[in-house]
PDB file of C-alpha atoms and ligand atoms in Angstrom:
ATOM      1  CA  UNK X   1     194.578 152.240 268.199  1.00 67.00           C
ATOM      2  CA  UNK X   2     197.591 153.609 270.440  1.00 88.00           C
ATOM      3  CA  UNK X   3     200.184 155.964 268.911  1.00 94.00           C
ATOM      4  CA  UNK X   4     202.743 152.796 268.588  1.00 96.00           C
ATOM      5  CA  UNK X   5     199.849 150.622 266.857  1.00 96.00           C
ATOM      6  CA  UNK X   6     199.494 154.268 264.141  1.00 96.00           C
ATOM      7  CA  UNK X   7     204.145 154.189 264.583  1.00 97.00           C
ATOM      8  CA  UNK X   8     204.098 150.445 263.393  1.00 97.00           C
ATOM      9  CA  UNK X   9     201.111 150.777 260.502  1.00 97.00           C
ATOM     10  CA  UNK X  10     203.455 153.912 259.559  1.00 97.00           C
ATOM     11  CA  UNK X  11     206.582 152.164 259.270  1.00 97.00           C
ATOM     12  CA  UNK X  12     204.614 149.051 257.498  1.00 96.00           C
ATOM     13  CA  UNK X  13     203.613 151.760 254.680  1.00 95.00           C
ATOM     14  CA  UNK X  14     206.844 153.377 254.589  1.00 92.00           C
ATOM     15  CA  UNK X  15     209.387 150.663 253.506  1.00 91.00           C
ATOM     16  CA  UNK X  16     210.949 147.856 254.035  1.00 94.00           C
ATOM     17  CA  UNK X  17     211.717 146.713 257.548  1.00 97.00           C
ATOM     18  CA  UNK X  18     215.531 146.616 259.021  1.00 98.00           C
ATOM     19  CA  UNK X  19     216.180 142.979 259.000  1.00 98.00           C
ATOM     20  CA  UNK X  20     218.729 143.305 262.376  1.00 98.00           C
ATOM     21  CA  UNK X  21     218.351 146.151 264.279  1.00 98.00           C
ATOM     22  CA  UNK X  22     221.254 146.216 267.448  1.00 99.00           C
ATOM     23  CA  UNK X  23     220.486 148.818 270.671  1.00 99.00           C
ATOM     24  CA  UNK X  24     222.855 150.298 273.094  1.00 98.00           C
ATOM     25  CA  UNK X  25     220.932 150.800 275.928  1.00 98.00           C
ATOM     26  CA  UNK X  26     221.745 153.789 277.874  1.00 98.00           C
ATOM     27  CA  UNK X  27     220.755 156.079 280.591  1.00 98.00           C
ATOM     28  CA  UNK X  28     219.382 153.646 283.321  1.00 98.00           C
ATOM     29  CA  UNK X  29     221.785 155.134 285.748  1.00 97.00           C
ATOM     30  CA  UNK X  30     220.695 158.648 285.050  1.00 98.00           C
ATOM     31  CA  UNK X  31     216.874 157.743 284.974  1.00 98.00           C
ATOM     32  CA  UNK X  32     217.198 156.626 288.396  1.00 98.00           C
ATOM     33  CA  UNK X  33     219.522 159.302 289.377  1.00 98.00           C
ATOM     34  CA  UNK X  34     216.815 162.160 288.376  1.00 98.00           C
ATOM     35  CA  UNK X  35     214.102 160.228 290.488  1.00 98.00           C
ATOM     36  CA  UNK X  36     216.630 159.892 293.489  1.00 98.00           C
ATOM     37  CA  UNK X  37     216.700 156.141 293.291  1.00 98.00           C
ATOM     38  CA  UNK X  38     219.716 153.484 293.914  1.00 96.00           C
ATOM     39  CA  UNK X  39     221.149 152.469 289.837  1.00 96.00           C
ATOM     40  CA  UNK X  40     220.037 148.955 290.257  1.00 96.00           C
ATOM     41  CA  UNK X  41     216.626 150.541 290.240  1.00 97.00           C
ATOM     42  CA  UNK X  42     217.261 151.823 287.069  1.00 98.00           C
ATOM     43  CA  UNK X  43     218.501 148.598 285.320  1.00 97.00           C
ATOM     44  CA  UNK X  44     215.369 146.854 286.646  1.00 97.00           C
ATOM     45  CA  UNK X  45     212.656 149.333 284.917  1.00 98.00           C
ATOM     46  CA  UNK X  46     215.471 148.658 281.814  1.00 98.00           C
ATOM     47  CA  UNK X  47     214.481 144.980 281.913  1.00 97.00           C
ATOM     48  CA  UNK X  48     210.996 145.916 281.238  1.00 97.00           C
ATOM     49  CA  UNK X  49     212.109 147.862 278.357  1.00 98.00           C
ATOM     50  CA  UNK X  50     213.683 144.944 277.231  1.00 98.00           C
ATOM     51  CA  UNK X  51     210.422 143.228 277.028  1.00 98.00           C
ATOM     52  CA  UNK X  52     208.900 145.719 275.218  1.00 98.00           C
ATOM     53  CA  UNK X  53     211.191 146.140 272.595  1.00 98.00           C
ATOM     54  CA  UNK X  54     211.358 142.196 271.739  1.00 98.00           C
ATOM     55  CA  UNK X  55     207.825 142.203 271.351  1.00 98.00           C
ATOM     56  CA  UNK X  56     207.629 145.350 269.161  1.00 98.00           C
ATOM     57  CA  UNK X  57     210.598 143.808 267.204  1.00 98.00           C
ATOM     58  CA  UNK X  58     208.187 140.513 266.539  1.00 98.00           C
ATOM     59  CA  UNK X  59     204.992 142.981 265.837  1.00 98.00           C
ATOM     60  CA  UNK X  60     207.141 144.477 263.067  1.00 98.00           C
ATOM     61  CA  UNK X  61     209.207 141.224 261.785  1.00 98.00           C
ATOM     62  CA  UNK X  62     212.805 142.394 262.655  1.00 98.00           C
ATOM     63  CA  UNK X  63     214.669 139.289 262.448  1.00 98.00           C
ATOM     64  CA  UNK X  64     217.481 139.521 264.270  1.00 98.00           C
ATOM     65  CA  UNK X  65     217.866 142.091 267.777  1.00 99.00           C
ATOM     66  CA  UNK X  66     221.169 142.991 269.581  1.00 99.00           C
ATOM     67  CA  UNK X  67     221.084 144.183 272.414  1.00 98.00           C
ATOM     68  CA  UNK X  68     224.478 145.500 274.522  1.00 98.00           C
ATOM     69  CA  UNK X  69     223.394 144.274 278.193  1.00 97.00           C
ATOM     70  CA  UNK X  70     226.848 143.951 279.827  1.00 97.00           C
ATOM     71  CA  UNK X  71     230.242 145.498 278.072  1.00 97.00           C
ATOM     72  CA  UNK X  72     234.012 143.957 279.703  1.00 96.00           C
ATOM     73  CA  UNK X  73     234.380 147.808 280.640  1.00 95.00           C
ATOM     74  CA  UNK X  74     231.129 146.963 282.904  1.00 97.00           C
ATOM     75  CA  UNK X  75     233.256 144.249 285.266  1.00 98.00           C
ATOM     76  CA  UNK X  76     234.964 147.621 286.465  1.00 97.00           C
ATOM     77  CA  UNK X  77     232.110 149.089 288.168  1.00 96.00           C
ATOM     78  CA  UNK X  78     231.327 148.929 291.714  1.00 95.00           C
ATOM     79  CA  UNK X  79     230.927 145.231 293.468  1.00 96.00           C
ATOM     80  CA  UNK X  80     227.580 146.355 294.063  1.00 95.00           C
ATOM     81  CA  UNK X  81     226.115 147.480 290.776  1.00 94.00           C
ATOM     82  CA  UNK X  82     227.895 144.107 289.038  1.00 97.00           C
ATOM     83  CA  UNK X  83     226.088 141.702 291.319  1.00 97.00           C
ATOM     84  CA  UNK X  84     222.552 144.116 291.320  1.00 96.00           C
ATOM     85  CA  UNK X  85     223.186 143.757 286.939  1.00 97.00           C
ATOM     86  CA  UNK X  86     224.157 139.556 287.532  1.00 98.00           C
ATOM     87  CA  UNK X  87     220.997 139.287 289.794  1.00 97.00           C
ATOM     88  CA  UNK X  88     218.902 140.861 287.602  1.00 97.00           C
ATOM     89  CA  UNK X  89     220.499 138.950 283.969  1.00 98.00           C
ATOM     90  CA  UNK X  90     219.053 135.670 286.341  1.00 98.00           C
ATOM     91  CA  UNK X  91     215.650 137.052 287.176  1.00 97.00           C
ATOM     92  CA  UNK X  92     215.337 137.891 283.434  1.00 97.00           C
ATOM     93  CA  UNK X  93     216.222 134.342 282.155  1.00 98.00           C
ATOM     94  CA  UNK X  94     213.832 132.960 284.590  1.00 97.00           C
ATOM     95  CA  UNK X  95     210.909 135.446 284.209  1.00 97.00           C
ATOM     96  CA  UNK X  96     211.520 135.390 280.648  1.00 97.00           C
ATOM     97  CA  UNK X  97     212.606 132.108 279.227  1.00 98.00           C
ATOM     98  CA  UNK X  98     209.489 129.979 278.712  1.00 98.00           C
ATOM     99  CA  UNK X  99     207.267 133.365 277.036  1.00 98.00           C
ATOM    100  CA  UNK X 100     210.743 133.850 274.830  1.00 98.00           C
ATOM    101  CA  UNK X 101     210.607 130.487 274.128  1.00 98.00           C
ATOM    102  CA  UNK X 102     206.427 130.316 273.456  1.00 98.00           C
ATOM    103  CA  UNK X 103     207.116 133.505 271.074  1.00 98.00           C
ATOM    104  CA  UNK X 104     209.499 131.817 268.836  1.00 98.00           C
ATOM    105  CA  UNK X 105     212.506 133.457 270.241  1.00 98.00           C
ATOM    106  CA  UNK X 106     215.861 132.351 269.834  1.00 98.00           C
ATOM    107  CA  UNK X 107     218.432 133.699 272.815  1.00 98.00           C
ATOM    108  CA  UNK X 108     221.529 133.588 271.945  1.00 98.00           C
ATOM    109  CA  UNK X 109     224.266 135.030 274.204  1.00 98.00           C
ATOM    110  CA  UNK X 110     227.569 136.134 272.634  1.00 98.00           C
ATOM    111  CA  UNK X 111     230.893 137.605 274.842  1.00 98.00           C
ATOM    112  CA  UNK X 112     233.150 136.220 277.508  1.00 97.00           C
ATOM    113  CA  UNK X 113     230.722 134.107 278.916  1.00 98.00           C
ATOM    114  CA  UNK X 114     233.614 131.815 280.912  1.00 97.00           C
ATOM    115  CA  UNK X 115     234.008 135.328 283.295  1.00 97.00           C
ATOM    116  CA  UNK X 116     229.696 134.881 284.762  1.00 98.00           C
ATOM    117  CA  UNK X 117     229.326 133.014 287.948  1.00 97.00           C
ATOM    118  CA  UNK X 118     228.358 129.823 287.494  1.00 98.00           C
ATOM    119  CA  UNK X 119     224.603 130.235 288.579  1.00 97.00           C
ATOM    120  CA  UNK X 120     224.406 132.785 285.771  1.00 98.00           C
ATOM    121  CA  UNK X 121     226.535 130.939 283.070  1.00 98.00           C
ATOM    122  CA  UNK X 122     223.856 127.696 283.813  1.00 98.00           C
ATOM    123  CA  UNK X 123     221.117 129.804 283.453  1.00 98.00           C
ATOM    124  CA  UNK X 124     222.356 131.243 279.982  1.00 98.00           C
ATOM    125  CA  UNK X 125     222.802 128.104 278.661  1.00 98.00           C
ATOM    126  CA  UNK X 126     219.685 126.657 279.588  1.00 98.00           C
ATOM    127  CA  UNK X 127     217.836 129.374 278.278  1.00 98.00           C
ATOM    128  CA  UNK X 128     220.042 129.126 274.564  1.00 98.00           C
ATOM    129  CA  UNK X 129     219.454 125.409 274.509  1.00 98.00           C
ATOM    130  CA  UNK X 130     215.601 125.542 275.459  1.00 98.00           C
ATOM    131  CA  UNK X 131     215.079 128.387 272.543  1.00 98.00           C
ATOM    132  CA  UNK X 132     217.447 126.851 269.515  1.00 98.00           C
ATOM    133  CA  UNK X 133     215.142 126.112 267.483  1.00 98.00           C
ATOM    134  CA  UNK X 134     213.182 128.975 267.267  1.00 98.00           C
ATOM    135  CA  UNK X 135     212.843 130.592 263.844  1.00 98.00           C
ATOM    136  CA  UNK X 136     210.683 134.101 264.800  1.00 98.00           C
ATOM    137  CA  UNK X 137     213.279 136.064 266.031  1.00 98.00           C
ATOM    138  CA  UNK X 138     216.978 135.956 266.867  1.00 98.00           C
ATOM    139  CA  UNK X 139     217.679 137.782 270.167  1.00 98.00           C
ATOM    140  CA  UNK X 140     221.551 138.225 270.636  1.00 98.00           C
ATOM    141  CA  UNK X 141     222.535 139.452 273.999  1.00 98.00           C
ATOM    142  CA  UNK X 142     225.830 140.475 274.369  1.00 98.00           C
ATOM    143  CA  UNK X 143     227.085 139.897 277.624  1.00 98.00           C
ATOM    144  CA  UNK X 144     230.912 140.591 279.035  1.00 98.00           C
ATOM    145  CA  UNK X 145     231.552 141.811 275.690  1.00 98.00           C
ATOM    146  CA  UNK X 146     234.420 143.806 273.612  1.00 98.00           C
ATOM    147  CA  UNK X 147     234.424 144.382 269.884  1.00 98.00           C
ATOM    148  CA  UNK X 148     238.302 144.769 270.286  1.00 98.00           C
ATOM    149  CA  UNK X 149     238.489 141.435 272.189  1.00 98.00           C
ATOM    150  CA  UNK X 150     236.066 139.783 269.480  1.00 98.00           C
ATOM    151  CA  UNK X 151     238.017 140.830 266.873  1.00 98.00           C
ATOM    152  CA  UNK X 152     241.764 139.778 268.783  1.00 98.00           C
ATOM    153  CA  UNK X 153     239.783 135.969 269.765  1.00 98.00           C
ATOM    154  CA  UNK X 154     239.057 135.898 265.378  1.00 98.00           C
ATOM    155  CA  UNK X 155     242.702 137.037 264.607  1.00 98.00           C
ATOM    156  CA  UNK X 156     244.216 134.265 267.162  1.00 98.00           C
ATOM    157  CA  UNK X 157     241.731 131.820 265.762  1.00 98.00           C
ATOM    158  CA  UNK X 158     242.930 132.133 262.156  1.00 98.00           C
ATOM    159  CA  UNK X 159     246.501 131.889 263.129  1.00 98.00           C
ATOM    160  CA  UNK X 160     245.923 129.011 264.930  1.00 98.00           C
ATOM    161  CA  UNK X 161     244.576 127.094 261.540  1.00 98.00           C
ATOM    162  CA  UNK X 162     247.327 128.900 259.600  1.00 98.00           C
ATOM    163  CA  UNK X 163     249.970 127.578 261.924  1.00 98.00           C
ATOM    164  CA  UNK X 164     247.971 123.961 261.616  1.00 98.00           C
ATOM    165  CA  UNK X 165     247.666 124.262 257.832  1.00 98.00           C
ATOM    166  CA  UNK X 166     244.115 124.118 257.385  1.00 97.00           C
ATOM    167  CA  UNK X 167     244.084 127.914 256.099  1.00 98.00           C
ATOM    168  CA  UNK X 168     246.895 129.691 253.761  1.00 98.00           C
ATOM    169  CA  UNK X 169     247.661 133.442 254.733  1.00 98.00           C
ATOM    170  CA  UNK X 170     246.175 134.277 251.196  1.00 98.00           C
ATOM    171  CA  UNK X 171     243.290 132.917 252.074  1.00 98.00           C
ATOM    172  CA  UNK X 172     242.736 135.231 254.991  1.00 98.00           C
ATOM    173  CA  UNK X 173     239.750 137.916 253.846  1.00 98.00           C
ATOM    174  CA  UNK X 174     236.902 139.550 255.183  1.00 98.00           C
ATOM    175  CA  UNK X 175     234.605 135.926 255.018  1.00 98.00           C
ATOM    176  CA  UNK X 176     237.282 134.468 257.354  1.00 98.00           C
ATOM    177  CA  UNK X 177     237.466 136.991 259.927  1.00 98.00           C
ATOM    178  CA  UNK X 178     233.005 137.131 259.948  1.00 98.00           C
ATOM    179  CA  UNK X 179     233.256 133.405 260.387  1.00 98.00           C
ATOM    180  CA  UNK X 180     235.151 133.893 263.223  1.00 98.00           C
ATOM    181  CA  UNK X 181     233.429 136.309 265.188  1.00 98.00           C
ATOM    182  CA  UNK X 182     230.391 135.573 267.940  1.00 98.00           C
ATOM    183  CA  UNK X 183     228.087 137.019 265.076  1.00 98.00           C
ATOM    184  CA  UNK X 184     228.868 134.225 262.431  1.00 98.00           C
ATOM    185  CA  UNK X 185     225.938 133.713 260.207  1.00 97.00           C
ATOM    186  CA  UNK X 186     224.151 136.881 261.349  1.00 97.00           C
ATOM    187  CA  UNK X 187     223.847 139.640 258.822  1.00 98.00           C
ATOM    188  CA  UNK X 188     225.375 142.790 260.160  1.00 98.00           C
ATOM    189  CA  UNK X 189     222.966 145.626 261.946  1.00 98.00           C
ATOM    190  CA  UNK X 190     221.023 147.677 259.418  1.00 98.00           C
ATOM    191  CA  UNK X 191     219.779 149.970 262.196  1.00 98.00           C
ATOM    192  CA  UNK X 192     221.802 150.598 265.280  1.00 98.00           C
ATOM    193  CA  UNK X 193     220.007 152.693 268.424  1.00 98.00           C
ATOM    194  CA  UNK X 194     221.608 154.133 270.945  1.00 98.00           C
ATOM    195  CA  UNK X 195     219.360 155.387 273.564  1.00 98.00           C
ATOM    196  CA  UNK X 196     220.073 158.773 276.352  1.00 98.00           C
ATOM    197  CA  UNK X 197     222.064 161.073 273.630  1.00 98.00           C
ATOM    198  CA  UNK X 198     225.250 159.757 273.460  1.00 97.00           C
ATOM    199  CA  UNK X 199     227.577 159.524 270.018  1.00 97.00           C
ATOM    200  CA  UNK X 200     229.565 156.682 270.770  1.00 97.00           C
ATOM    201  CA  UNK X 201     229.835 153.345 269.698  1.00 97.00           C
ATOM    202  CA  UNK X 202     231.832 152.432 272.621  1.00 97.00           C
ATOM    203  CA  UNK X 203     233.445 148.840 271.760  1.00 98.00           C
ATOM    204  CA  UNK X 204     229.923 147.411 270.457  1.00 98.00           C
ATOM    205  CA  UNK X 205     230.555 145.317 267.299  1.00 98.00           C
ATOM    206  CA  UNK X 206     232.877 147.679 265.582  1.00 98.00           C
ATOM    207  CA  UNK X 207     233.573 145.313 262.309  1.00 98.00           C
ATOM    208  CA  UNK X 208     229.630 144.405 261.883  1.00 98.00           C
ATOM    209  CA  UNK X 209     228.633 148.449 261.837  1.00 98.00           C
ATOM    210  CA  UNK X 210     230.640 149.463 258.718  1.00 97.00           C
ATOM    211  CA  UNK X 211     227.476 150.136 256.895  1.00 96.00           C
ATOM    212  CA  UNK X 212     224.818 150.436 259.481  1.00 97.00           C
ATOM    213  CA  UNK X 213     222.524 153.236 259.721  1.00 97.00           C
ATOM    214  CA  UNK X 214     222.783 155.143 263.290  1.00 98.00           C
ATOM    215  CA  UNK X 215     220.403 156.767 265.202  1.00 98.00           C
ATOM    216  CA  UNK X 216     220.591 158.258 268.600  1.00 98.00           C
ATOM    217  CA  UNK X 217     217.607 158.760 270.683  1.00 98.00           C
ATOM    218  CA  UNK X 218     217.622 161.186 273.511  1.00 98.00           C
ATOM    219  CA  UNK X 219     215.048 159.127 275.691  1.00 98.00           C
ATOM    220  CA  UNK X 220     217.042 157.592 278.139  1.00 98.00           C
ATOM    221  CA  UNK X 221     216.549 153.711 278.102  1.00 98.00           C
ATOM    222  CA  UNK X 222     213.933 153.244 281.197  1.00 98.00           C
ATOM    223  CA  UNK X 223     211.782 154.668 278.701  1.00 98.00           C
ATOM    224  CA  UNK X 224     212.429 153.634 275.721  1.00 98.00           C
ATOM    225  CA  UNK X 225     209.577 151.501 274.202  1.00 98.00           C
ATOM    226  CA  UNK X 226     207.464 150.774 271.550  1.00 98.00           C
ATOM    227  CA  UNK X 227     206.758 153.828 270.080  1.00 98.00           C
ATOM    228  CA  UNK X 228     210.504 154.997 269.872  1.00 98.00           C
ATOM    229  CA  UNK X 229     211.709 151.603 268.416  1.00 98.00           C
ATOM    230  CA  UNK X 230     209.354 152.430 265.850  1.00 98.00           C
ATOM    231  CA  UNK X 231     209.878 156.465 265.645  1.00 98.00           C
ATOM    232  CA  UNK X 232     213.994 154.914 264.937  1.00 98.00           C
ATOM    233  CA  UNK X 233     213.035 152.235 262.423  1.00 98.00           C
ATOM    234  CA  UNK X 234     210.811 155.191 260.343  1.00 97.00           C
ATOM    235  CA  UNK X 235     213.995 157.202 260.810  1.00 97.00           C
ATOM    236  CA  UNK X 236     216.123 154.428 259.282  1.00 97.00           C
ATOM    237  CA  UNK X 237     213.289 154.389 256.390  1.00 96.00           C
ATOM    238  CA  UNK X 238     213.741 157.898 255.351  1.00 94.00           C
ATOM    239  CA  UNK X 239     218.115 157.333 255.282  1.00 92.00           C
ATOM    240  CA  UNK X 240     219.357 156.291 251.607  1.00 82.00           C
ATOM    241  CA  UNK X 241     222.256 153.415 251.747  1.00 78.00           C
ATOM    242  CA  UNK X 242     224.729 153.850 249.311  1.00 84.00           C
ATOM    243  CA  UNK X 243     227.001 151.035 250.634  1.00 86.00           C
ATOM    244  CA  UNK X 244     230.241 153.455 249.825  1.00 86.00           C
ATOM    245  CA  UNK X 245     228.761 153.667 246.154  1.00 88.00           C
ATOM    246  CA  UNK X 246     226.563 156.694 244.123  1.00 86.00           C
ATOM    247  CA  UNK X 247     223.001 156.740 244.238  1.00 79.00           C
ATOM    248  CA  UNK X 248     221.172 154.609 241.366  1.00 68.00           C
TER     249      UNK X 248
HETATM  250  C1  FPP K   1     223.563 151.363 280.613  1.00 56.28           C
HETATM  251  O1  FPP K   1     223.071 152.328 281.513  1.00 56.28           O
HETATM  252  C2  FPP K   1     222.966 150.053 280.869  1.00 56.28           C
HETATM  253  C3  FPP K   1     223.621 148.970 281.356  1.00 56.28           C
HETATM  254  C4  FPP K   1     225.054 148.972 281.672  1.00 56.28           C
HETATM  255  C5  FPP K   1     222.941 147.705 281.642  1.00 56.28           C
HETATM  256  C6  FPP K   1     221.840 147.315 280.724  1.00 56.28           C
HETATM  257  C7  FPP K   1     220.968 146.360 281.434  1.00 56.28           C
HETATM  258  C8  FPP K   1     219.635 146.286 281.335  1.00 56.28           C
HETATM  259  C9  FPP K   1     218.865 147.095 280.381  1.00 56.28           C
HETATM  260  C10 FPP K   1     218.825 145.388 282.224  1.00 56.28           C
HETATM  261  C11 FPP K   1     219.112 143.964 282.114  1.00 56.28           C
HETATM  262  C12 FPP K   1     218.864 143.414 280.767  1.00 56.28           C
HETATM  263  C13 FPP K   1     218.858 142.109 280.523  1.00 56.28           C
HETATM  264  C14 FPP K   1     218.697 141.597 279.149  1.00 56.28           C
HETATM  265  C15 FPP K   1     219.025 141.153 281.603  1.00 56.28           C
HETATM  266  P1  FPP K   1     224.102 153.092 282.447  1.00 56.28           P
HETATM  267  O2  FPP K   1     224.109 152.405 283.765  1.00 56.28           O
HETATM  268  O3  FPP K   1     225.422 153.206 281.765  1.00 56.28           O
HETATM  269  O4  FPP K   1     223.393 154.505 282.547  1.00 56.28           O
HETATM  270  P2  FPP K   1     224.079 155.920 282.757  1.00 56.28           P
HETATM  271  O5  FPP K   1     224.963 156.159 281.561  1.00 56.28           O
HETATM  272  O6  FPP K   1     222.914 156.851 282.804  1.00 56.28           O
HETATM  273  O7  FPP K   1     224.830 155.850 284.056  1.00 56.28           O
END
């Protein structure tokens, strides 16, 4: 047995498993920048951490993964780097799609999606439609994404059906902005990861994390695998949840 085969019978004894679990995955560019190599280099050897972690996320029967591929801050980076990340988004979608699909993955992309290029936006929605009705695991990948601009698109949506009359200000609360958002349906993040050190949650599903247990990994995310999803989910184990109350 490997060390993330002893991780995952660890985490099976230890308690109960997070049912989403949502990663930031960071440090591609610094990976490649300690090994001398171009970024897109980095974002490639990320894909296959991608792999790994949805099938370590079946092996342990998370139902739900998030992962943050592509933020609306990213569109600002070099011309370069945004075509080398849109190339790459394709070549995963058609490496990927039929294995996702034979694994009982669902792919479900959530952000501005109207902003890819068409040959990417086609491929994304083949790949959603082809894996609907899969029931083993969601995989939300959030793509051209803001939490601030998810939660402006839910505030203009319920004043459009206040102004129409299908909803009364008072009946505005926190079920009616969830419905709204890309998530609807999902149950917020138990676990969130975010990989190469850093503390921030910068603009990744700010309303869904209220309660969700963070941990931040120092491995950066070209080498994040297996073994560390599971090293995180045992962390997760050991945290208590209060949910804002006292313990029982
Ligand atoms: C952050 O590293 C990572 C990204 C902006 C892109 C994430 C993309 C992948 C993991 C590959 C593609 C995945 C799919 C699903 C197609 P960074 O560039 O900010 O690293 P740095 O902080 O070290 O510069």
């Amino acid at each position: 047995m490997g060390a993330a085969d002893d991780l995952l019978a660890r985490v099976n004894e230890h308690g109960a498993i997070p049912r989403h679990v949502a990663i930031i995955m960071d440090g591609n560019g610094r990976w490649a920048r300690e090994r001398m190599l171009p970024r897109p280099i980095g974002h490639r050897h990320g894909m296959k951490s991608v792999r790994e972690v949805v099938e370590a996320s079946i092996a342990a029967g998370v139902g739900v993964l998030s992962l943050f591929a592509f933020s609306q801050e990213n569109w600002q980076r070099p011309a370069g780097e945004v075509s080398a990340l849109m190339s790459l988004l394709e070549e995963y979608i058609q490496k990927e799609a039929r294995e996702l699909d034979e694994q009982g993955v669902r792919v479900v992309f959530l952000g501005d999606l109207d902003r890819l290029p068409p040959v990417q936006r086609g491929a994304v929605d083949r790949v959603m439609a082809l894996t609907a009705h899969n029931t083993k695991l969601v995989l939300n990948l959030f793509i051209s994404y803001g939490a601030r601009a998810e939660l402006v698109r839910a505030a203009r949506l319920i004043a459009e059906d206040v102004a129409a009359g299908r909803l009364t200000p008072a009946q505005v609360d926190e079920d009616a902005v969830s419905n709204r958002l890309f998530t609807a349906g999902c149950p917020d993040p138990d676990l969130l990861i975010r990989t190469s050190g850093e503390m921030r949650i910068s603009n990744f599903l700010l309303w869904q994390l209220a309660y969700t247990e963070l941990v931040i990994s120092p491995v950066l995310w070209p080498d994040f695998g297996r073994a560390e999803l599971y090293e995180a989910i045992l962390d997760y184990q050991s945290r208590e949840r209060r949910f804002g109350r006292v313990s029982a």
